[in-house]
Amino acid sequence: RFGTAPLLVVGQLAVSLALVAAGGLFVRAALTAGQADPGFSLVRHLIVSLDPSLAGYDAARTTSVYRSALERVRSLPGVEHASVASIVPFGEFEEGRTIRLKPTDDGVAADFNIVGSEYFETLGMHVLRGREFTRAEEGAGSTAKSVIIDRPLARKLFKDADPIDQPILVAGREGEPAQARIVVGVVSEMKHDMFDIEPKPHVFIPSGSMFRA
């Protein structure tokens, strides 16, 4: 006599085997990702999330809090470098922008990040051409129109040509016009997501030009 019990057992075994297989694939992928080079140092780093707007601070006070906190951290004994960024690698959020050489170009999709001075030095990334952002460009109210791009974006936009001192157009958010900026540096590639097969293009804007005191 055949009841429903054997069918339930078979179904449970099938589901269990599927879960085991999926778990094994996930562990294998995680181990592979853990051994991959993200393009920056993973040792002796600390990330702190700070959002003064949650306390009702306006733009000016928020900027002041960021500046004061960064100065305090940089002055701590044992701290070699410190910087700020709107997006962190392997974090919960990403922001993308389209980068063009001319308004009529199709453009290149790139991860967008607002960073302070010493950002690449803090991560242990290499500046391949040009320079990092300065403390002046990090300061609130900076009118600098500088931009730093990484090697994948430089290759897509400029091929083998030198990008330094060349203008690019960085698309704004919805309803905002594109910004014309000048490339001042090219940095090595990085992975923003643990499971990225290849590094994506990145564009970096100095924090001072995005925040007003």
Coordinates of C-alpha atoms in Angstrom, one line a residue:
R1 CA 0.0 0.0 0.0
F2 CA 1.3 3.4 -1.0
G3 CA 0.3 6.5 1.0
T4 CA 1.4 10.2 0.8
A5 CA 4.3 9.7 3.4
P6 CA 6.8 8.3 0.9
L7 CA 6.1 11.2 -1.5
L8 CA 6.6 13.7 1.3
V9 CA 9.9 12.0 2.2
V10 CA 11.1 12.1 -1.4
G11 CA 10.1 15.8 -1.6
Q12 CA 12.0 16.6 1.6
L13 CA 15.1 14.9 0.3
A14 CA 15.0 16.7 -3.0
V15 CA 14.6 20.1 -1.2
S16 CA 17.4 19.2 1.2
L17 CA 19.8 18.2 -1.6
A18 CA 19.0 21.5 -3.4
L19 CA 19.7 23.5 -0.3
V20 CA 22.9 21.7 0.3
A21 CA 24.0 22.2 -3.2
A22 CA 23.1 25.9 -3.1
G23 CA 24.9 26.3 0.2
G24 CA 28.0 24.6 -1.2
L25 CA 28.1 26.9 -4.2
F26 CA 27.6 30.0 -2.0
V27 CA 30.5 28.9 0.3
R28 CA 32.7 28.2 -2.7
A29 CA 31.9 31.6 -4.2
A30 CA 32.5 33.4 -0.9
L31 CA 35.9 31.6 -0.5
T32 CA 36.9 32.6 -4.1
A33 CA 35.8 36.2 -3.5
G34 CA 37.7 36.3 -0.2
Q35 CA 40.9 35.3 -2.0
A36 CA 40.4 37.8 -4.9
D37 CA 42.2 41.1 -4.9
P38 CA 39.7 44.0 -4.5
G39 CA 42.3 46.6 -5.6
F40 CA 42.8 48.1 -2.2
S41 CA 44.1 47.1 1.2
L42 CA 41.8 45.2 3.6
V43 CA 44.0 45.3 6.7
R44 CA 44.2 47.9 9.5
H45 CA 41.2 49.8 8.3
L46 CA 38.1 51.0 10.1
I47 CA 34.9 52.3 8.5
V48 CA 32.6 54.6 10.5
S49 CA 29.2 55.6 9.2
L50 CA 28.1 59.2 10.0
D51 CA 24.9 61.0 8.9
P52 CA 24.2 64.2 10.9
S53 CA 21.1 64.8 8.8
L54 CA 19.3 62.1 10.8
A55 CA 19.6 64.5 13.8
G56 CA 18.0 67.3 11.7
Y57 CA 21.2 69.1 10.9
D58 CA 21.1 71.4 7.9
A59 CA 23.7 71.3 5.1
A60 CA 26.1 73.9 6.8
R61 CA 26.1 72.1 10.2
T62 CA 26.4 68.7 8.5
T63 CA 29.5 69.9 6.6
S64 CA 30.9 71.3 9.9
V65 CA 30.4 67.9 11.7
Y66 CA 32.1 66.0 8.9
R67 CA 35.1 68.4 8.9
S68 CA 35.5 68.4 12.7
A69 CA 35.2 64.6 12.9
L70 CA 37.8 64.1 10.1
E71 CA 40.2 66.5 11.7
R72 CA 39.9 64.7 15.1
V73 CA 40.4 61.3 13.5
R74 CA 43.5 62.5 11.6
S75 CA 45.0 63.8 14.8
L76 CA 44.6 60.6 16.7
P77 CA 47.9 58.8 17.6
G78 CA 48.4 55.8 15.4
V79 CA 46.2 57.0 12.6
E80 CA 48.2 57.2 9.4
H81 CA 45.5 58.4 7.0
A82 CA 41.8 59.2 7.1
S83 CA 39.3 60.4 4.5
V84 CA 35.6 60.6 3.8
A85 CA 33.5 59.0 1.0
S86 CA 29.8 58.9 0.1
I87 CA 30.0 55.3 -0.9
V88 CA 32.2 52.5 0.5
P89 CA 33.3 49.3 -1.2
F90 CA 31.2 46.2 -0.3
G91 CA 28.6 48.6 1.3
E92 CA 24.9 48.7 1.0
F93 CA 24.6 51.5 -1.6
E94 CA 25.9 52.3 -5.0
E95 CA 25.4 55.4 -7.2
G96 CA 26.1 55.4 -10.9
R97 CA 26.6 58.2 -13.4
T98 CA 27.1 58.3 -17.2
I99 CA 30.4 59.9 -18.3
R100 CA 30.8 61.4 -21.7
L101 CA 33.5 63.3 -23.6
K102 CA 30.9 65.2 -25.7
P103 CA 27.1 65.7 -25.1
T104 CA 26.4 63.6 -28.3
D105 CA 28.4 60.6 -27.1
D106 CA 26.6 57.4 -25.8
G107 CA 28.7 57.6 -22.6
V108 CA 30.1 55.1 -20.2
A109 CA 28.4 53.9 -17.1
A110 CA 30.5 54.4 -14.0
D111 CA 30.2 54.1 -10.2
F112 CA 30.1 57.5 -8.7
N113 CA 31.7 58.5 -5.4
I114 CA 32.3 61.8 -3.5
V115 CA 35.6 61.6 -1.6
G116 CA 38.0 63.7 0.4
S117 CA 41.7 64.2 0.2
E118 CA 43.9 61.2 1.0
Y119 CA 41.1 58.8 0.0
F120 CA 43.3 56.7 -2.3
E121 CA 46.2 56.8 0.0
T122 CA 44.0 55.7 2.9
L123 CA 42.9 52.7 0.8
G124 CA 46.4 51.9 -0.4
M125 CA 45.4 52.4 -4.0
H126 CA 47.9 53.6 -6.6
V127 CA 47.7 57.0 -8.4
L128 CA 48.9 56.0 -11.9
R129 CA 48.8 59.5 -13.4
G130 CA 48.3 63.0 -12.0
R131 CA 47.4 63.5 -8.4
E132 CA 45.0 63.0 -5.5
F133 CA 42.5 65.6 -4.4
T134 CA 44.0 68.3 -2.1
R135 CA 42.8 69.6 1.3
A136 CA 41.6 72.7 -0.5
E137 CA 39.4 70.7 -2.8
E138 CA 38.1 68.8 0.2
G139 CA 37.1 72.1 2.0
A140 CA 33.5 73.2 2.0
G141 CA 32.5 75.6 -0.7
S142 CA 35.4 74.6 -3.1
T143 CA 34.8 75.7 -6.6
A144 CA 37.2 73.1 -8.1
K145 CA 35.9 71.3 -11.1
S146 CA 38.4 68.5 -10.8
V147 CA 37.7 64.8 -11.2
I148 CA 39.6 61.6 -10.8
I149 CA 38.9 58.5 -12.8
D150 CA 40.1 55.0 -12.6
R151 CA 42.0 53.0 -15.2
P152 CA 39.0 51.1 -16.6
L153 CA 37.1 54.3 -17.2
A154 CA 40.2 56.0 -18.7
R155 CA 40.6 53.2 -21.2
K156 CA 37.0 53.3 -22.3
L157 CA 37.0 57.1 -22.7
F158 CA 40.5 57.9 -23.9
K159 CA 41.9 54.6 -25.2
D160 CA 45.7 55.1 -25.1
A161 CA 45.6 58.9 -24.9
D162 CA 46.6 60.7 -21.7
P163 CA 43.5 61.8 -19.8
I164 CA 45.2 64.3 -17.5
D165 CA 43.9 67.9 -18.0
Q166 CA 41.2 66.6 -20.4
P167 CA 37.5 67.6 -19.9
I168 CA 34.7 65.1 -19.3
L169 CA 31.0 65.5 -18.7
V170 CA 29.6 63.9 -15.5
A171 CA 25.8 63.3 -15.7
G172 CA 23.8 64.8 -12.9
R173 CA 21.0 63.2 -11.0
E174 CA 17.5 63.1 -12.6
G175 CA 16.6 66.7 -13.5
E176 CA 20.1 68.1 -13.0
P177 CA 22.4 69.1 -15.9
A178 CA 25.7 67.4 -16.6
Q179 CA 28.8 68.9 -15.0
A180 CA 32.0 69.7 -17.0
R181 CA 35.0 68.6 -15.1
I182 CA 38.8 68.3 -15.7
V183 CA 40.6 65.1 -15.1
V184 CA 43.4 65.6 -12.6
G185 CA 44.3 62.0 -11.8
V186 CA 44.0 58.4 -12.8
V187 CA 44.0 55.6 -10.2
S188 CA 44.1 51.9 -10.2
E189 CA 41.0 49.8 -10.5
M190 CA 38.9 48.5 -7.6
K191 CA 36.0 46.2 -7.0
H192 CA 32.9 47.6 -5.3
D193 CA 31.0 44.4 -5.0
M194 CA 32.4 41.1 -3.6
F195 CA 31.2 39.1 -6.6
D196 CA 32.3 41.5 -9.4
I197 CA 34.2 39.4 -12.0
E198 CA 36.0 42.5 -13.4
P199 CA 36.4 45.9 -11.9
K200 CA 33.8 48.5 -13.0
P201 CA 34.7 52.0 -14.2
H202 CA 34.7 54.6 -11.4
V203 CA 34.6 58.4 -11.2
F204 CA 35.5 60.4 -8.1
I205 CA 34.4 64.0 -7.2
P206 CA 36.1 66.1 -4.5
S207 CA 33.8 66.4 -1.4
G208 CA 34.3 70.2 -1.1
S209 CA 32.7 70.9 -4.5
M210 CA 29.5 69.0 -3.5
F211 CA 29.0 70.5 0.0
R212 CA 28.4 74.1 0.8
A213 CA 29.3 75.7 4.1

